Short mmCIF file of C-alpha atoms and ligand atoms in Angstrom, two decimals:
data_model
loop_
_atom_site.label_atom_id
_atom_site.label_comp_id
_atom_site.label_asym_id
_atom_site.label_seq_id
_atom_site.Cartn_x
_atom_site.Cartn_y
_atom_site.Cartn_z
CA MET A 1039 95.18 71.82 91.37
CA HIS A 1040 92.85 69.68 89.23
CA ALA A 1041 89.37 70.49 90.48
CA GLU A 1042 87.86 67.00 90.31
CA THR A 1043 90.70 65.05 91.83
CA SER A 1044 92.65 67.45 93.99
CA ILE A 1045 95.74 66.17 92.20
CA PRO A 1046 98.10 69.14 91.91
CA VAL A 1047 98.74 69.76 88.21
CA SER A 1048 100.64 72.77 86.85
CA ALA A 1049 99.09 75.23 84.38
CA ASP A 1050 101.50 73.96 81.70
CA ALA A 1051 100.40 70.39 82.34
CA VAL A 1052 96.73 71.37 82.11
CA ALA A 1053 97.43 73.11 78.77
CA HIS A 1054 99.23 69.97 77.54
CA SER A 1055 96.32 67.77 78.61
CA GLN A 1056 93.94 70.05 76.72
CA ARG A 1057 96.02 69.56 73.56
CA VAL A 1058 95.94 65.77 74.06
CA SER A 1059 92.20 65.96 74.62
CA ALA A 1060 91.72 67.98 71.39
CA PHE A 1061 93.76 65.35 69.50
CA LEU A 1062 91.61 62.56 70.93
CA GLN A 1063 88.42 64.43 70.01
CA LEU A 1064 89.71 64.71 66.44
CA GLN A 1065 90.42 60.98 66.27
CA ILE A 1066 86.88 60.29 67.44
CA GLU A 1067 85.41 62.75 64.96
CA ASN A 1068 87.48 61.32 62.06
CA ALA A 1069 86.28 57.83 62.96
CA GLY A 1070 82.63 58.88 62.78
CA GLY A 1071 82.00 59.65 66.45
CA TRP A 1072 83.37 56.60 68.29
CA ILE A 1073 86.65 54.76 68.77
CA PRO A 1074 87.35 51.51 70.64
CA PHE A 1075 89.02 52.00 74.01
CA SER A 1076 92.20 50.31 72.71
CA GLN A 1077 92.61 53.18 70.23
CA TRP A 1078 91.86 55.74 72.91
CA MET A 1079 94.55 54.17 75.13
CA HIS A 1080 97.01 54.02 72.23
CA HIS A 1081 96.65 57.74 71.46
CA ALA A 1082 96.54 58.83 75.12
CA LEU A 1083 99.82 56.99 75.78
CA TYR A 1084 101.73 57.10 72.50
CA ALA A 1085 100.49 59.91 70.17
CA PRO A 1086 103.79 61.50 69.03
CA GLY A 1087 104.69 64.54 71.14
CA LEU A 1088 101.40 64.30 73.04
CA GLY A 1089 100.79 60.91 74.64
CA TYR A 1090 101.81 60.08 78.17
CA TYR A 1091 104.87 58.08 77.08
CA ALA A 1092 105.61 60.24 74.04
CA ALA A 1093 105.86 63.64 75.74
CA GLY A 1094 108.24 64.97 78.36
CA SER A 1095 106.64 64.28 81.77
CA THR A 1096 108.74 62.57 84.45
CA LYS A 1097 106.65 59.36 84.46
CA LEU A 1098 109.00 56.92 86.16
CA ALA A 1099 110.46 58.07 89.44
CA GLU A 1100 114.26 58.14 89.45
CA ARG A 1101 115.60 55.90 92.24
CA PRO A 1102 112.95 57.33 94.55
CA ASP A 1103 113.53 57.78 98.21
CA VAL A 1104 111.48 54.73 99.24
CA LEU A 1105 111.32 56.03 102.77
CA ALA A 1106 109.98 59.44 101.65
CA ARG A 1107 106.28 60.22 101.52
CA ALA A 1108 106.18 61.93 98.11
CA PRO A 1109 108.62 60.56 95.54
CA ALA A 1110 108.84 62.20 92.08
CA GLY A 1111 107.07 60.85 88.98
CA ASP A 1112 103.80 58.93 88.72
CA PHE A 1113 104.78 55.36 89.57
CA VAL A 1114 107.81 53.27 90.41
CA THR A 1115 108.90 50.09 88.70
CA ALA A 1116 111.17 47.45 90.18
CA PRO A 1117 114.35 48.65 88.41
CA GLN A 1118 113.70 52.16 89.72
CA LEU A 1119 113.50 50.88 93.29
CA THR A 1120 116.90 49.24 93.59
CA SER A 1121 119.77 47.99 91.44
CA LEU A 1122 119.51 44.65 93.22
CA PHE A 1123 116.53 43.83 90.95
CA GLY A 1124 118.64 44.09 87.78
CA TYR A 1125 121.67 42.49 89.41
CA THR A 1126 119.51 39.46 90.29
CA LEU A 1127 117.91 39.26 86.83
CA ALA A 1128 121.42 39.23 85.38
CA ASN A 1129 121.93 35.70 86.78
CA GLN A 1130 118.93 34.47 84.77
CA VAL A 1131 120.00 36.36 81.65
CA ALA A 1132 123.50 34.86 81.99
CA GLU A 1133 122.03 31.34 82.06
CA ILE A 1134 120.16 31.98 78.79
CA LEU A 1135 123.27 33.44 77.17
CA ARG A 1136 125.25 30.36 78.24
CA GLN A 1137 122.59 28.02 76.84
CA THR A 1138 122.40 29.86 73.53
CA GLY A 1139 126.14 30.50 73.26
CA THR A 1140 125.46 34.17 72.47
CA LEU A 1141 126.12 37.58 74.03
CA ASN A 1142 122.90 39.22 72.82
CA VAL A 1143 120.37 40.96 75.06
CA LEU A 1144 117.37 42.82 73.64
CA GLU A 1145 115.26 44.89 76.02
CA PHE A 1146 111.81 46.16 75.07
CA GLY A 1147 110.43 49.33 76.67
CA ALA A 1148 113.50 50.17 78.73
CA GLY A 1149 111.88 53.14 80.55
CA SER A 1150 114.56 55.31 82.14
CA GLY A 1151 117.30 52.80 81.19
CA ALA A 1152 117.86 51.76 84.83
CA LEU A 1153 117.40 48.02 84.20
CA ALA A 1154 119.79 48.13 81.23
CA GLN A 1155 122.38 49.89 83.38
CA ASP A 1156 122.09 47.31 86.16
CA LEU A 1157 122.10 44.31 83.80
CA LEU A 1158 125.17 45.65 81.98
CA THR A 1159 126.95 46.27 85.29
CA ALA A 1160 126.17 42.84 86.75
CA LEU A 1161 126.89 40.91 83.54
CA ASP A 1162 130.21 42.76 83.30
CA THR A 1163 131.03 41.62 86.85
CA LEU A 1164 130.28 38.05 85.73
CA GLY A 1165 132.76 38.55 82.89
CA ILE A 1166 130.05 38.63 80.21
CA ARG A 1167 130.43 41.55 77.81
CA VAL A 1168 127.07 41.64 76.06
CA GLN A 1169 125.75 43.46 73.02
CA TYR A 1170 122.70 45.22 74.47
CA GLN A 1171 119.94 46.38 72.14
CA ILE A 1172 116.90 48.41 73.14
CA LEU A 1173 113.60 48.80 71.31
CA GLU A 1174 111.72 51.73 72.80
CA VAL A 1175 108.58 53.25 71.27
CA SER A 1176 108.81 56.50 73.25
CA ALA A 1177 111.19 59.08 71.75
CA ASP A 1178 111.26 60.90 75.09
CA LEU A 1179 112.29 57.80 77.05
CA LYS A 1180 114.78 56.83 74.34
CA ALA A 1181 116.51 60.20 74.86
CA ARG A 1182 116.62 59.57 78.64
CA GLN A 1183 118.05 56.09 78.05
CA LYS A 1184 120.78 57.45 75.78
CA GLN A 1185 121.84 59.91 78.46
CA LEU A 1186 121.94 57.34 81.26
CA LEU A 1187 123.66 54.67 79.18
CA ALA A 1188 126.29 56.98 77.60
CA PRO A 1189 129.08 55.25 79.60
CA TRP A 1190 128.19 51.97 77.81
CA GLN A 1191 128.65 53.44 74.35
CA GLY A 1192 129.76 50.73 71.94
CA GLN A 1193 127.87 48.03 73.83
CA VAL A 1194 124.37 49.54 73.66
CA SER A 1195 122.36 50.36 70.55
CA TRP A 1196 118.74 51.22 69.76
CA LEU A 1197 116.49 49.53 67.22
CA ASP A 1198 113.59 51.18 65.40
CA ASP A 1199 111.92 47.88 64.66
CA ARG A 1200 112.16 44.34 65.93
CA PRO A 1201 114.95 42.31 64.29
CA ALA A 1202 114.24 39.81 61.50
CA ALA A 1203 116.07 37.16 63.52
CA PHE A 1204 117.52 37.11 67.04
CA ALA A 1205 119.33 34.58 69.23
CA GLY A 1206 119.89 35.42 72.90
CA CYS A 1207 117.83 36.84 75.76
CA VAL A 1208 114.86 39.21 75.42
CA VAL A 1209 113.78 41.23 78.47
CA ALA A 1210 110.52 43.14 78.98
CA ASN A 1211 109.69 44.52 82.42
CA GLU A 1212 106.20 46.08 82.68
CA VAL A 1213 105.81 46.36 78.91
CA LEU A 1214 102.86 44.02 78.23
CA ASP A 1215 100.70 46.01 80.68
CA ALA A 1216 101.45 49.21 78.74
CA MET A 1217 100.12 47.79 75.46
CA PRO A 1218 96.64 49.08 74.57
CA ALA A 1219 93.95 46.58 75.59
CA GLU A 1220 90.40 46.02 74.35
CA LEU A 1221 87.76 46.59 76.99
CA PHE A 1222 84.58 44.54 76.86
CA ALA A 1223 81.39 44.12 78.84
CA TRP A 1224 78.82 41.33 78.85
CA SER A 1225 75.40 42.77 78.17
CA HIS A 1226 72.31 41.57 80.01
CA ASP A 1227 71.29 39.59 76.90
CA HIS A 1228 74.64 37.73 76.90
CA GLN A 1229 76.32 39.65 74.08
CA VAL A 1230 79.96 40.72 74.19
CA MET A 1231 80.02 44.52 73.93
CA GLN A 1232 83.18 46.34 72.86
CA ARG A 1233 83.73 49.34 75.11
CA GLY A 1234 84.56 52.55 73.27
CA VAL A 1235 84.72 56.29 73.68
CA ARG A 1236 82.68 59.17 72.31
CA TRP A 1237 82.83 62.94 72.83
CA ASP A 1238 79.56 64.62 73.79
CA GLY A 1239 80.81 68.16 73.09
CA ARG A 1240 81.86 68.64 76.71
CA GLN A 1241 83.48 65.42 77.88
CA PHE A 1242 84.51 61.91 76.88
CA GLN A 1243 81.94 59.22 77.52
CA TRP A 1244 81.85 55.44 77.46
CA GLN A 1245 79.74 53.84 74.77
CA ASP A 1246 79.43 50.09 74.20
CA ARG A 1247 78.79 48.45 70.82
CA PRO A 1248 78.11 44.78 70.02
CA ALA A 1249 81.55 43.30 69.44
CA ALA A 1250 80.33 40.64 66.98
CA GLN A 1251 79.73 43.41 64.40
CA VAL A 1252 83.04 45.26 64.67
CA ALA A 1253 85.53 43.22 66.68
CA LEU A 1254 84.97 39.57 66.00
CA ALA A 1255 88.29 38.48 67.54
CA LEU A 1256 87.31 40.21 70.78
CA ALA A 1257 83.83 38.67 70.78
CA GLN A 1258 85.20 35.19 70.15
CA ALA A 1259 87.99 35.51 72.72
CA ALA A 1260 85.64 36.79 75.44
CA ALA A 1261 83.10 34.05 74.75
CA ALA A 1262 85.79 31.36 74.79
CA ARG A 1263 87.60 32.56 77.89
CA MET A 1264 84.90 33.21 80.44
CA PRO A 1265 81.25 32.54 81.22
CA ALA A 1266 78.76 35.29 80.30
CA LEU A 1267 78.15 37.21 83.51
CA PRO A 1268 75.72 40.08 82.80
CA GLY A 1269 77.30 43.46 83.56
CA TYR A 1270 80.80 41.99 83.89
CA GLN A 1271 83.55 44.25 82.46
CA SER A 1272 87.11 43.29 81.72
CA GLU A 1273 89.91 43.41 79.15
CA ILE A 1274 91.55 41.29 76.50
CA ASN A 1275 94.97 42.40 75.32
CA LEU A 1276 94.99 41.24 71.69
CA GLN A 1277 98.01 43.45 70.97
CA ALA A 1278 100.12 41.84 73.70
CA GLU A 1279 99.12 38.39 72.45
CA ALA A 1280 100.03 39.33 68.85
CA TRP A 1281 103.38 40.69 70.10
CA VAL A 1282 104.14 37.32 71.76
CA ARG A 1283 103.07 35.29 68.70
CA ASP A 1284 105.24 37.54 66.53
CA LEU A 1285 108.20 36.94 68.87
CA GLY A 1286 107.93 33.29 67.82
CA THR A 1287 108.68 34.29 64.22
CA TRP A 1288 112.01 36.02 64.97
CA LEU A 1289 113.38 34.51 68.21
CA THR A 1290 115.41 31.78 66.54
CA HIS A 1291 117.14 30.50 69.69
CA GLY A 1292 116.74 31.80 73.23
CA ALA A 1293 114.18 33.07 75.70
CA ALA A 1294 112.16 36.11 76.68
CA LEU A 1295 111.90 37.15 80.32
CA LEU A 1296 108.49 38.78 80.81
CA ILE A 1297 107.77 40.48 84.12
CA ASP A 1298 104.46 42.13 84.88
CA TYR A 1299 101.49 42.30 87.20
CA GLY A 1300 98.83 39.78 86.40
CA PHE A 1301 97.34 36.37 87.01
CA PRO A 1302 96.42 33.09 85.35
CA ARG A 1303 93.09 33.26 83.50
CA HIS A 1304 90.89 31.78 86.23
CA GLU A 1305 92.01 34.56 88.56
CA PHE A 1306 91.97 37.29 85.89
CA TYR A 1307 88.30 36.66 85.02
CA HIS A 1308 87.27 35.83 88.57
CA PRO A 1309 83.57 36.66 89.07
CA GLN A 1310 84.51 39.11 91.84
CA ARG A 1311 86.83 41.06 89.49
CA HIS A 1312 83.75 42.35 87.68
CA ARG A 1313 85.16 45.82 86.96
CA GLY A 1314 88.29 44.47 85.24
CA THR A 1315 91.85 45.55 85.94
CA MET A 1316 92.30 48.82 84.01
CA MET A 1317 94.12 51.32 86.22
CA CYS A 1318 95.55 54.82 85.87
CA HIS A 1319 98.57 56.17 87.73
CA ILE A 1320 99.35 59.78 88.43
CA GLN A 1321 101.65 61.09 91.15
CA HIS A 1322 101.66 57.71 92.90
CA ARG A 1323 97.88 57.57 93.11
CA ALA A 1324 95.94 54.80 91.40
CA HIS A 1325 92.37 55.19 90.12
CA ASP A 1326 90.18 53.89 87.29
CA ASP A 1327 89.07 57.10 85.49
CA ALA A 1328 90.80 56.80 82.08
CA PHE A 1329 89.32 60.11 80.92
CA LEU A 1330 90.91 62.20 83.65
CA VAL A 1331 93.75 64.48 82.48
CA PRO A 1332 94.54 62.66 79.18
CA GLY A 1333 98.27 62.58 78.48
CA LEU A 1334 99.21 63.26 82.10
CA GLN A 1335 98.55 59.81 83.52
CA ASP A 1336 99.58 56.26 82.79
CA ILE A 1337 96.88 53.77 81.78
CA THR A 1338 97.50 50.04 82.24
CA THR A 1339 95.79 46.69 82.43
CA HIS A 1340 96.96 43.55 84.20
CA VAL A 1341 98.28 40.62 82.18
CA ASP A 1342 96.32 37.40 81.56
CA PHE A 1343 99.34 35.08 81.72
CA THR A 1344 97.33 32.14 80.38
CA ALA A 1345 96.75 34.18 77.19
CA ILE A 1346 100.49 34.96 77.01
CA ALA A 1347 101.35 31.25 77.43
CA ASP A 1348 98.83 30.28 74.73
CA ALA A 1349 100.25 32.94 72.40
CA ALA A 1350 103.77 31.60 73.01
CA LEU A 1351 102.66 28.07 72.09
CA ALA A 1352 100.82 29.41 69.02
CA GLY A 1353 104.09 31.13 68.04
CA GLY A 1354 105.93 27.81 68.19
CA MET A 1355 107.71 28.54 71.49
CA ASN A 1356 107.69 26.78 74.86
CA VAL A 1357 106.70 28.15 78.23
CA LEU A 1358 109.90 27.63 80.22
CA GLY A 1359 108.78 28.87 83.63
CA TYR A 1360 106.13 30.91 85.44
CA THR A 1361 106.21 32.04 89.04
CA SER A 1362 105.75 35.01 91.36
CA GLN A 1363 108.30 37.84 91.33
CA ALA A 1364 109.24 37.04 94.94
CA ARG A 1365 109.90 33.38 94.19
CA PHE A 1366 111.79 34.22 91.00
CA LEU A 1367 114.06 36.75 92.70
CA ILE A 1368 114.82 34.43 95.60
CA ASN A 1369 115.57 31.53 93.21
CA ALA A 1370 117.75 33.77 91.04
CA GLY A 1371 119.95 34.88 93.94
CA LEU A 1372 118.49 38.01 95.55
CA PRO A 1373 119.53 36.87 99.06
CA GLY A 1374 123.17 36.73 97.90
CA GLN A 1375 122.89 40.26 96.49
CA LEU A 1376 122.08 41.57 99.96
CA GLU A 1377 125.77 41.19 100.78
CA ARG A 1378 126.20 44.37 98.78
CA LEU A 1379 124.62 46.17 101.74
CA THR A 1380 127.90 45.92 103.64
CA GLY A 1381 129.68 49.22 103.18
CA GLN A 1382 126.46 51.22 102.86
CA ASP A 1383 125.67 53.79 105.51
CA ALA A 1384 122.66 53.32 107.80
CA ARG A 1385 120.29 55.39 105.63
CA GLN A 1386 121.33 53.63 102.39
CA THR A 1387 120.92 50.25 104.09
CA ALA A 1388 117.43 51.19 105.28
CA GLN A 1389 116.56 52.37 101.74
CA THR A 1390 117.74 49.16 100.12
CA GLN A 1391 116.02 47.00 102.72
CA ALA A 1392 112.75 48.89 102.16
CA ALA A 1393 113.11 48.49 98.37
CA VAL A 1394 113.83 44.76 98.65
CA HIS A 1395 110.85 44.39 100.96
CA LYS A 1396 108.66 46.05 98.31
CA LEU A 1397 110.00 43.67 95.63
CA VAL A 1398 109.29 40.46 97.53
CA SER A 1399 106.56 41.22 100.05
CA GLU A 1400 103.28 39.43 99.28
CA ALA A 1401 101.42 42.61 100.16
CA GLU A 1402 103.46 44.69 97.68
CA MET A 1403 105.00 43.48 94.39
CA GLY A 1404 106.11 39.99 95.40
CA GLU A 1405 102.89 38.13 94.62
CA LEU A 1406 100.96 40.41 92.23
CA PHE A 1407 103.93 40.55 89.86
CA LYS A 1408 104.74 37.39 87.94
CA VAL A 1409 107.70 36.29 85.88
CA MET A 1410 107.27 34.15 82.77
CA MET A 1411 109.95 32.81 80.45
CA ILE A 1412 109.05 31.69 76.96
CA GLY A 1413 111.43 30.60 74.27
CA ARG A 1414 112.84 28.13 71.84
CA ASP A 1415 115.57 25.47 72.15
CA VAL A 1416 116.23 26.33 75.79
CA ASP A 1417 116.16 23.61 78.45
CA PRO A 1418 114.29 24.05 81.70
CA PRO A 1419 114.54 23.99 84.67
CA LEU A 1420 115.88 27.52 84.62
CA LEU A 1421 117.46 29.19 87.63
CA GLY A 1422 114.59 31.57 88.47
CA PHE A 1423 111.99 28.80 88.43
CA ALA A 1424 113.97 26.10 90.25
CA GLN A 1425 111.43 26.11 93.08
CA GLY A 1426 107.79 27.14 93.01
CA ASP A 1427 107.25 26.94 89.22
CA ARG A 1428 103.53 27.54 88.71
CA ARG A 1429 103.12 26.60 85.06
CA GLY A 1430 100.49 24.11 86.22
CA SER A 1431 98.24 26.99 87.33
CA LEU A 1432 97.98 28.54 83.86
C1 SAM B 2978 105.58 50.96 82.45
S1 SAM B 2978 106.92 51.43 81.44
C2 SAM B 2978 108.18 50.31 82.01
C3 SAM B 2978 109.55 50.83 81.79
C4 SAM B 2978 110.72 49.95 82.23
N1 SAM B 2978 110.71 48.65 81.59
C5 SAM B 2978 110.75 49.79 83.73
O1 SAM B 2978 110.52 48.69 84.22
O2 SAM B 2978 111.01 50.77 84.43
C6 SAM B 2978 106.46 50.77 79.86
C7 SAM B 2978 107.53 50.93 78.80
O3 SAM B 2978 107.19 50.15 77.65
C8 SAM B 2978 107.33 50.95 76.47
N2 SAM B 2978 106.53 50.27 75.43
C9 SAM B 2978 105.20 50.13 75.36
N3 SAM B 2978 104.84 49.39 74.29
C10 SAM B 2978 105.99 49.01 73.69
C11 SAM B 2978 106.30 48.21 72.54
N4 SAM B 2978 105.33 47.67 71.80
N5 SAM B 2978 107.60 48.05 72.20
C12 SAM B 2978 108.58 48.60 72.93
N6 SAM B 2978 108.34 49.38 74.03
C13 SAM B 2978 107.08 49.56 74.40
C14 SAM B 2978 106.96 52.32 76.97
O4 SAM B 2978 107.36 53.34 76.12
C15 SAM B 2978 107.72 52.33 78.31
O5 SAM B 2978 109.09 52.55 78.14
#
């Protein structure tokens, strides 16, 4: 049991977290006593063999019992909830493949491999035999994906780096939120402060430094994107924006389907959201203490979809559609997928219904999660955005 949180953590897990903590202390020491939060988040999540995504914890719950009180893992994502999510996405992927005349799908950050499995299954049913590539930064998750996707050998392959050129459909579900973000705070004298981490010999502590001296891009972005509200804290995900701009250099023809929790800029930097959106997830509990049990918990920030749209335009791509997850799934054919419930027993039907409710309910994932498509030489309107396209809100 972890004393401060009453989150039950095994002795092995505590020992692992201590190793991650020692590694983070070393990074801070090597950098002269302070690192920006983005670096902290990067190491805590991705340090080889240590970080949350790079070591062997369960992380994503396997097809959790949605009706149970204590599912395994730390959080659930849409593909983990029900196959109907991937089966529905397949209709949108198929439309992009038809428009580009290709059979290429490239998934970033495939987690357990569940979405790949469901997309491959549904596309197969549609008579589309795709070449499915995965780019996954976590060696641990890559091993899990290889196990799950063994039956698709020959159709699935893994990349170590993004391709030099790609035509087809790119998919990234909950990947932008897992990219390390910069944290900033407006000081009382209207300066943008970069939030960073120091070690006081006993624990990690927040320490803010004027961003103009060390992180000019952050200072300029914060000043351009929101009014100076003294004490206001939030995030800017420069890495996610760079990832999108870079996509514009190698996506020669096609579109990327980006699904994540987030908002347009005016909602992201709403005056009432003065503590930002950074969240940690452990054993299905959410909190905002990034320094708790390093390596044992996920750390995420919400997505500023206006920044993603701007980055797409800067990368020479178009924004092809933007809407809520609920609207996207309904447009893309989720209601038709429910026919698959026939033949399930009563418990399975209740499970699937509960999962679908979670996907589309405004109080759950339906409204907080958004879907954006960006790309090149693809003609809207696209299936998933046929009704309720909110590009005007960005
Ligand atoms: C929250 S998990 C989502 C997993 C999966 N897409 C799902 O929906 O279940 C984030 C995933 O993104 C991966 N990831 C993070 N940054 C990445 C990057 N720059 N390129 C590829 N994968 C990345 C992580 O290793 C992890 O697999």
